[in-house]
mmCIF file of C-alpha atoms in Angstrom:
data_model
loop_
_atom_site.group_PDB
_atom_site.id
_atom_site.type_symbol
_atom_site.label_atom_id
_atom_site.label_comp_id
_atom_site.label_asym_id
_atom_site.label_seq_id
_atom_site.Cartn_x
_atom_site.Cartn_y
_atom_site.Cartn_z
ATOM 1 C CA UNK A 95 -15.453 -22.285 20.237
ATOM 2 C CA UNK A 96 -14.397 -19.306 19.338
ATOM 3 C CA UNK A 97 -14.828 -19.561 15.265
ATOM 4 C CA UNK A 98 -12.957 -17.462 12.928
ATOM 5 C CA UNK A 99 -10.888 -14.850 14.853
ATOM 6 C CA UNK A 100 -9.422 -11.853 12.653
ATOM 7 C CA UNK A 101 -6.598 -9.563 13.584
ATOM 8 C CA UNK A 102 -5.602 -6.711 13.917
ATOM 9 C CA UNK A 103 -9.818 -4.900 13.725
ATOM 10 C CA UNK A 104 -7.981 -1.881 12.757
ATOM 11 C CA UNK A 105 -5.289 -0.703 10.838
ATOM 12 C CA UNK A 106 -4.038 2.269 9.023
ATOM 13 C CA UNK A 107 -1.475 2.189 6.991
ATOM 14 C CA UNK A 108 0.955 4.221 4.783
ATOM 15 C CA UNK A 109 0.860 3.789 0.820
ATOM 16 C CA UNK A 110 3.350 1.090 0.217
ATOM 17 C CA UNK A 111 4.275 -0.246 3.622
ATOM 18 C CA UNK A 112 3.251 -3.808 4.200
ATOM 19 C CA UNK A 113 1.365 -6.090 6.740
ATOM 20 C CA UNK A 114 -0.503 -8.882 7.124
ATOM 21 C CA UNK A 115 -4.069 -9.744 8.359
ATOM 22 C CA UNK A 116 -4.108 -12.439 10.782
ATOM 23 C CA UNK A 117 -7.130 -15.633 10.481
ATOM 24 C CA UNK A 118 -7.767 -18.268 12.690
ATOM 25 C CA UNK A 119 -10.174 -20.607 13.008
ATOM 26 C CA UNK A 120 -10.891 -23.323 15.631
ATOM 27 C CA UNK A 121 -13.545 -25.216 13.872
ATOM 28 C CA UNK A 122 -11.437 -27.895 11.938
ATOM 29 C CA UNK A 123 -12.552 -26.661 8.909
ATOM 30 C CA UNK A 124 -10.967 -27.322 5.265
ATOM 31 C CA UNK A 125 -12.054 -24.347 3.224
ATOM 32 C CA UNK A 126 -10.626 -20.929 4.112
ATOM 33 C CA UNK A 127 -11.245 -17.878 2.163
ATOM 34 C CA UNK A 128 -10.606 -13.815 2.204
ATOM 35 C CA UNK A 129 -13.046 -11.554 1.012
ATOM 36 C CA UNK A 130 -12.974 -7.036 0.995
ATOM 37 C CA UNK A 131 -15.951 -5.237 0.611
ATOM 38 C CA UNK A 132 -15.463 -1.570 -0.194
ATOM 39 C CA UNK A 133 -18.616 0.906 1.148
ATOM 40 C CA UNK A 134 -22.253 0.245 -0.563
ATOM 41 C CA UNK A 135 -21.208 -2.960 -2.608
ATOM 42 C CA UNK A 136 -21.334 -6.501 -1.553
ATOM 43 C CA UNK A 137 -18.136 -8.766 -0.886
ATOM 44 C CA UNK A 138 -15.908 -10.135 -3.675
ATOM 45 C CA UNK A 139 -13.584 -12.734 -2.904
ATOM 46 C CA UNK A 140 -9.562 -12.227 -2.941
ATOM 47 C CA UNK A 141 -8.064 -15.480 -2.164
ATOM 48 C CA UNK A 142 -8.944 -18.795 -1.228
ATOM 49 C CA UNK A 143 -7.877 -22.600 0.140
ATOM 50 C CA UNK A 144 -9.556 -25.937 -0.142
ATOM 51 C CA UNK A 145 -6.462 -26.907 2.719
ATOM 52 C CA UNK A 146 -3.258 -26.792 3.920
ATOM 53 C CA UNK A 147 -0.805 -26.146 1.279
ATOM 54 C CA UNK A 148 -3.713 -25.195 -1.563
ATOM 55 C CA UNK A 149 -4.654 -21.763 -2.180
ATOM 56 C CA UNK A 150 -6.292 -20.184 -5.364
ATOM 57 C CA UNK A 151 -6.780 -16.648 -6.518
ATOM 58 C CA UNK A 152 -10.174 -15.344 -6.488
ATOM 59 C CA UNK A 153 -12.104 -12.526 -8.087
ATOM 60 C CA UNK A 154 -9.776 -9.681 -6.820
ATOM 61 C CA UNK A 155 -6.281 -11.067 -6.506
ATOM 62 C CA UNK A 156 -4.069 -8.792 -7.467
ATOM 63 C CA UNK A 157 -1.903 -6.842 -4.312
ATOM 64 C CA UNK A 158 -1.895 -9.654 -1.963
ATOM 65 C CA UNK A 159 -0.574 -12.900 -1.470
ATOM 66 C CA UNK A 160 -2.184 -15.881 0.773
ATOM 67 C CA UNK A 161 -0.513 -18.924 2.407
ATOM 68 C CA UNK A 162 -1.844 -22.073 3.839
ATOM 69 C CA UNK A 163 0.949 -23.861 6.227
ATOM 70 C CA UNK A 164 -1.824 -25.056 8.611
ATOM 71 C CA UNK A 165 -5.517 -26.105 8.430
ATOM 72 C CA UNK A 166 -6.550 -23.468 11.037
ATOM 73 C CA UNK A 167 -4.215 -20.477 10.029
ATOM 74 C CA UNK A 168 -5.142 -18.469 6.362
ATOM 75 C CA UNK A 169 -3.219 -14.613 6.551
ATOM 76 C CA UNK A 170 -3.669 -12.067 3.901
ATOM 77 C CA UNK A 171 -0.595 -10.511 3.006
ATOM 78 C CA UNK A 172 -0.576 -6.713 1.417
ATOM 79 C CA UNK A 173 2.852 -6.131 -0.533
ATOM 80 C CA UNK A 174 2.792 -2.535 -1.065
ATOM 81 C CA UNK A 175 -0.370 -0.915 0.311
ATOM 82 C CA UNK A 176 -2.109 1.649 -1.743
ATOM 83 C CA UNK A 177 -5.048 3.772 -0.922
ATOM 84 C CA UNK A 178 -7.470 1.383 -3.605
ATOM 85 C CA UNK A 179 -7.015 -1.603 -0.743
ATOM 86 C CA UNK A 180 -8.905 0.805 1.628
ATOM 87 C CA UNK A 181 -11.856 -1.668 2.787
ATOM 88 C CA UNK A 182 -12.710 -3.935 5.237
ATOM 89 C CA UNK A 183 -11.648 -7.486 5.022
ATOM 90 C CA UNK A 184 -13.056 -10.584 5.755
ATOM 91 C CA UNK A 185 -12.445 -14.108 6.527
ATOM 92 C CA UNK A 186 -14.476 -17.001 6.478
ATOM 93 C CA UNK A 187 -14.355 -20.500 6.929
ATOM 94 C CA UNK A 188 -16.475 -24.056 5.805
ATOM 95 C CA UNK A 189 -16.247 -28.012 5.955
ATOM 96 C CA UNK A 190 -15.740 -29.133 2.621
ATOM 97 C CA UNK A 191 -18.840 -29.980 0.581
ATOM 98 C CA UNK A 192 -21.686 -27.656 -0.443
ATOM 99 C CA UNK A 193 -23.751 -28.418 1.961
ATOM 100 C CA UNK A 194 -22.386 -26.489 4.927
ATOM 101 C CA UNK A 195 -22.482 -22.488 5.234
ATOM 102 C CA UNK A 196 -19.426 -20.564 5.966
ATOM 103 C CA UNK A 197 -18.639 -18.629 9.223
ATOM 104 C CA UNK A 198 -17.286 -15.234 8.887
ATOM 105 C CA UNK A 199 -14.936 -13.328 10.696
ATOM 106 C CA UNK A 200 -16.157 -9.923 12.027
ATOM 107 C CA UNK A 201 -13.884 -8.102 9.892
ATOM 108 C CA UNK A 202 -10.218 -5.955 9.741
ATOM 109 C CA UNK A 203 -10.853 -2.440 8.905
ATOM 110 C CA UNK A 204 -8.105 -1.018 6.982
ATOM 111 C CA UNK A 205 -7.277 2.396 5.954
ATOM 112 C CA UNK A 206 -4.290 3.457 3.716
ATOM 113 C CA UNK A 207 -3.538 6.722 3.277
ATOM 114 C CA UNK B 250 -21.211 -18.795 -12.713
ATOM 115 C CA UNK B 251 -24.597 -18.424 -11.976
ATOM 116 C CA UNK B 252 -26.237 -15.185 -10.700
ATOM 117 C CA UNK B 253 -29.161 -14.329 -8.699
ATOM 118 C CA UNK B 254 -31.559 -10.885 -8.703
ATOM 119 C CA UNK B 255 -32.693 -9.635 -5.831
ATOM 120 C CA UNK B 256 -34.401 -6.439 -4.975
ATOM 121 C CA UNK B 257 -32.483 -3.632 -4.172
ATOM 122 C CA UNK B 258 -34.821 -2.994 -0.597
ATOM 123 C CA UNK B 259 -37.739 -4.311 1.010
ATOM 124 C CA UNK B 260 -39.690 -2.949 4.326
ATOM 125 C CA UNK B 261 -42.148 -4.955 6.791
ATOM 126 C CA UNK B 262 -43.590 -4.505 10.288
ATOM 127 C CA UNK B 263 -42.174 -6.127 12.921
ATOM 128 C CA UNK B 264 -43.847 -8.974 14.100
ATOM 129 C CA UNK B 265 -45.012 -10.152 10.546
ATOM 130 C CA UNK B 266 -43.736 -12.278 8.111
ATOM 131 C CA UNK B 267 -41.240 -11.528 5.294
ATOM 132 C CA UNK B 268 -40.731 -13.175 1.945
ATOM 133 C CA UNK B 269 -37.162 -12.443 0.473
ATOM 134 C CA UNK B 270 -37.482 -13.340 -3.227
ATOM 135 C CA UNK B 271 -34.373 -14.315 -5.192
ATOM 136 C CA UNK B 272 -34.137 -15.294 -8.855
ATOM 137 C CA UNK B 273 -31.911 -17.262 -10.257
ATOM 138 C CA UNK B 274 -32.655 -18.787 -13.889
ATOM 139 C CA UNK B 275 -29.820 -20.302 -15.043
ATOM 140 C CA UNK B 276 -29.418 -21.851 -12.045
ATOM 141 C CA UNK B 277 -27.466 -25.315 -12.574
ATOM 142 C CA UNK B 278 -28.282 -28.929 -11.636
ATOM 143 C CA UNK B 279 -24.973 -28.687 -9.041
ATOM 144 C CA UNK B 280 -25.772 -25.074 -7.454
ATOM 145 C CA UNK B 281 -26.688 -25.195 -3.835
ATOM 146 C CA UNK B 282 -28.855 -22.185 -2.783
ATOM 147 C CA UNK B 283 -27.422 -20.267 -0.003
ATOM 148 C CA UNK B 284 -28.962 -16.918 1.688
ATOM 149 C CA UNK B 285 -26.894 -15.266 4.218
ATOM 150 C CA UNK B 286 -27.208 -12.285 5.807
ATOM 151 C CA UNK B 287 -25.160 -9.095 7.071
ATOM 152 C CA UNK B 288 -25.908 -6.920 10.098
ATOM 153 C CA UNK B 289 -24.754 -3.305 10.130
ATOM 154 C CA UNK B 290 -20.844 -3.426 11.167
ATOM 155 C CA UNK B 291 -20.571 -7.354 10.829
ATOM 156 C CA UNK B 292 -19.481 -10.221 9.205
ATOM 157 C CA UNK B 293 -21.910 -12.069 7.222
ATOM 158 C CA UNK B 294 -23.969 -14.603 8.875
ATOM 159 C CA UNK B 295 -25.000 -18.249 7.500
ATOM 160 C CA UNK B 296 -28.924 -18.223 7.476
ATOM 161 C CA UNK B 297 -29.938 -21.475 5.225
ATOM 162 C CA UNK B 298 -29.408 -22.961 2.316
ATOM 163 C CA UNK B 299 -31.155 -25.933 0.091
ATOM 164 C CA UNK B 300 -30.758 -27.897 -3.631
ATOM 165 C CA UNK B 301 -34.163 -28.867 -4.558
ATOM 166 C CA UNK B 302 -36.413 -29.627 -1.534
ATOM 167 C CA UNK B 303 -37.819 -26.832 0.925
ATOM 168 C CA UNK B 304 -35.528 -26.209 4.260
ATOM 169 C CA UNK B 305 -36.502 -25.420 7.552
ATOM 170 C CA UNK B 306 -34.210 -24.333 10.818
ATOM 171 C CA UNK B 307 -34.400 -22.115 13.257
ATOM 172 C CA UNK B 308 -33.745 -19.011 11.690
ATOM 173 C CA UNK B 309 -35.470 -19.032 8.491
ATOM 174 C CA UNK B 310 -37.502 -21.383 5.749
ATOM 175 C CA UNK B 311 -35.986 -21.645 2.662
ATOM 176 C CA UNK B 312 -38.959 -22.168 -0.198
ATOM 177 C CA UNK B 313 -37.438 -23.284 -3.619
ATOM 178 C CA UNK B 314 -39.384 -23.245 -6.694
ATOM 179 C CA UNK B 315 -40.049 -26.937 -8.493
ATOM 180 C CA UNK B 316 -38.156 -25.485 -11.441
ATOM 181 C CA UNK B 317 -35.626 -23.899 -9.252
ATOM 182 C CA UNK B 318 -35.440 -20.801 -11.299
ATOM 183 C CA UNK B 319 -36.437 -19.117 -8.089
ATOM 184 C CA UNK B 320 -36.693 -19.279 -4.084
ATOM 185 C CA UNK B 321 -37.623 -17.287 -1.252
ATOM 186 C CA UNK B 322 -36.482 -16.810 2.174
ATOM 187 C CA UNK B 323 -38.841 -17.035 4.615
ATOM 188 C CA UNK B 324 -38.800 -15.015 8.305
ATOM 189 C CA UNK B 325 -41.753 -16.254 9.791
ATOM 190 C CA UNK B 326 -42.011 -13.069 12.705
ATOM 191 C CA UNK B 327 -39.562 -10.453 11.880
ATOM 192 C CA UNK B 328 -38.150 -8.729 14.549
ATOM 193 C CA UNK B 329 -35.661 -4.886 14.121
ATOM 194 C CA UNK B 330 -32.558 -7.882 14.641
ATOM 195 C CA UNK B 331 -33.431 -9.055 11.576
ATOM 196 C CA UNK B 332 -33.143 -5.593 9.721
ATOM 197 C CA UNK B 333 -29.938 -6.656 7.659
ATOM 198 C CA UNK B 334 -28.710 -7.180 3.861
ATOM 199 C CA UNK B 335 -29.867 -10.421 2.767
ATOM 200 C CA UNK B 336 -28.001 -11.813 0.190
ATOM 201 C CA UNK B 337 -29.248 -15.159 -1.713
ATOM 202 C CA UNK B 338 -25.541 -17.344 -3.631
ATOM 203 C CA UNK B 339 -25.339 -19.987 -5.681
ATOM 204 C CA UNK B 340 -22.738 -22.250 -4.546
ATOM 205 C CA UNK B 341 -21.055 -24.494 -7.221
ATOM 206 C CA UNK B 342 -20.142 -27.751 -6.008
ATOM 207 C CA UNK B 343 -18.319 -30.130 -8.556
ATOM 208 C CA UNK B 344 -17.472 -33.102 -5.970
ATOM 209 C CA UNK B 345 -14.086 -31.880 -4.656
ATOM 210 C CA UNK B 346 -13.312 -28.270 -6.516
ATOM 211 C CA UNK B 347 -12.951 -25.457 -4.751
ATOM 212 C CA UNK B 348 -14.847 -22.910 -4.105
ATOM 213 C CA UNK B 349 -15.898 -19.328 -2.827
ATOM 214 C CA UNK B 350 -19.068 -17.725 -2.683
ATOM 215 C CA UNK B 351 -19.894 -14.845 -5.216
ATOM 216 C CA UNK B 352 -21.663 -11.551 -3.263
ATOM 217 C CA UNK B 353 -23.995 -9.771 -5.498
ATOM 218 C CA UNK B 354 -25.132 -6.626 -3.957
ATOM 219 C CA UNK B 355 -28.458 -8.169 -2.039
ATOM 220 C CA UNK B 356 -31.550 -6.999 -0.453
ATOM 221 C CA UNK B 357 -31.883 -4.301 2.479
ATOM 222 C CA UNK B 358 -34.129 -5.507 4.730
ATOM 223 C CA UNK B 359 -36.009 -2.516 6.757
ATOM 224 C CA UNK B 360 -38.342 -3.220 9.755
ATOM 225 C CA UNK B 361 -40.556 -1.028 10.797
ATOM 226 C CA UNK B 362 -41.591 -1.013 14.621
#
């Protein structure tokens, strides 16, 4: 298996250009979820989906837009980059239920300048 | 939501045990107890997580207070691959919301050789 699979793992970009980070997983799983964390500080969580068709807004919405067409595909869309979305993102995955733990992706480094 | 306290930092030997406290008083009766942890340049990585009765797998033991204001993660022979941030979540489960898991800023774990 090959889990949660993010692309591009790099990407600079100009202030107010757009693009979209790429998630996959293989894992059949029904919760997807996007999360940035910005140098010294732990994660906070941008978007999310329970499955296909149903996302929510998380702690940090604002600047990008999510979509859920498929239960294995979850991109990140920036609008207009700006240098504050400067981070690295992640993307994780879980079965539905508390009981399971979530598998990450091993992360898109993005710079905006 | 609920939130946890952890300290800041903690240092051990290798080869000895370590006991990652986390505190989390108002801790509800449908919060699952996560820890996960993140390696330098990584995603985060699923290490345990329990409601109310101790856990055990191969990574960790997960030791939850009988008031379960509190727990501690448990590395029974630390080794430098476990020098990491450990961070301990509470994960809400309401029997079919959704949900995403809420990063405080964790505990750096230092090994010493």
């Amino acid at each position: 298996n090959a889990g949660v699979t993010q692309t591009p793992k790099f990407q600079v970009l100009k202030t107010g250009q757009s693009m979209t980070l790429q998630c996959a997983q293989d894992m059949n799983h029904e919760y997807m979820s996007w999360y940035r964390q910005d140098p010294g500080m732990g994660l906070r969580l941008i978007h999310y989906s329970v499955g296909a068709g149903i996302t929510d807004q998380g702690e940090v919405p604002n600047g990008y837009n999510v979509s859920r067409s498929t239960t294995e595909d979850f991109p990140l869309r920036l609008l207009s980059a700006a240098p504050s979305q400067t981070s690295v993102y992640f993307c994780a995955s879980s079965y539905a239920g508390p009981g399971g733990g979530y598998t990450f992706g091993s992360g898109t480094r993005l710079t905006v300048v | 939501d609920a939130k946890t306290t952890q300290p800041n930092s903690m240092e051990s030997n290798e080869e000895e045990p370590v006991h990652l406290p986390c505190n989390h008083s108002t801790i509800s009766g449908t919060d699952y107890i996560h820890w996960y942890r993140q390696l330098p340049s990584q995603g985060p990585e699923y290490v345990i997580h329990g409601l109310t009765s101790n856990v055990n797998n191969r990574m960790a033991s997960l030791a939850i207070a009988e008031d379960r204001k509190s727990s501690t993660l448990i590395l029974h022979r630390a080794t430098l691959r476990d020098a990491a941030v450990y961070y301990c979540i509470l994960r809400y489960w309401s029997g079919g919301g959704a949900d995403g898991l809420t990063f405080g800023k964790g505990t750096h774990l230092i090994i010493q050789p």
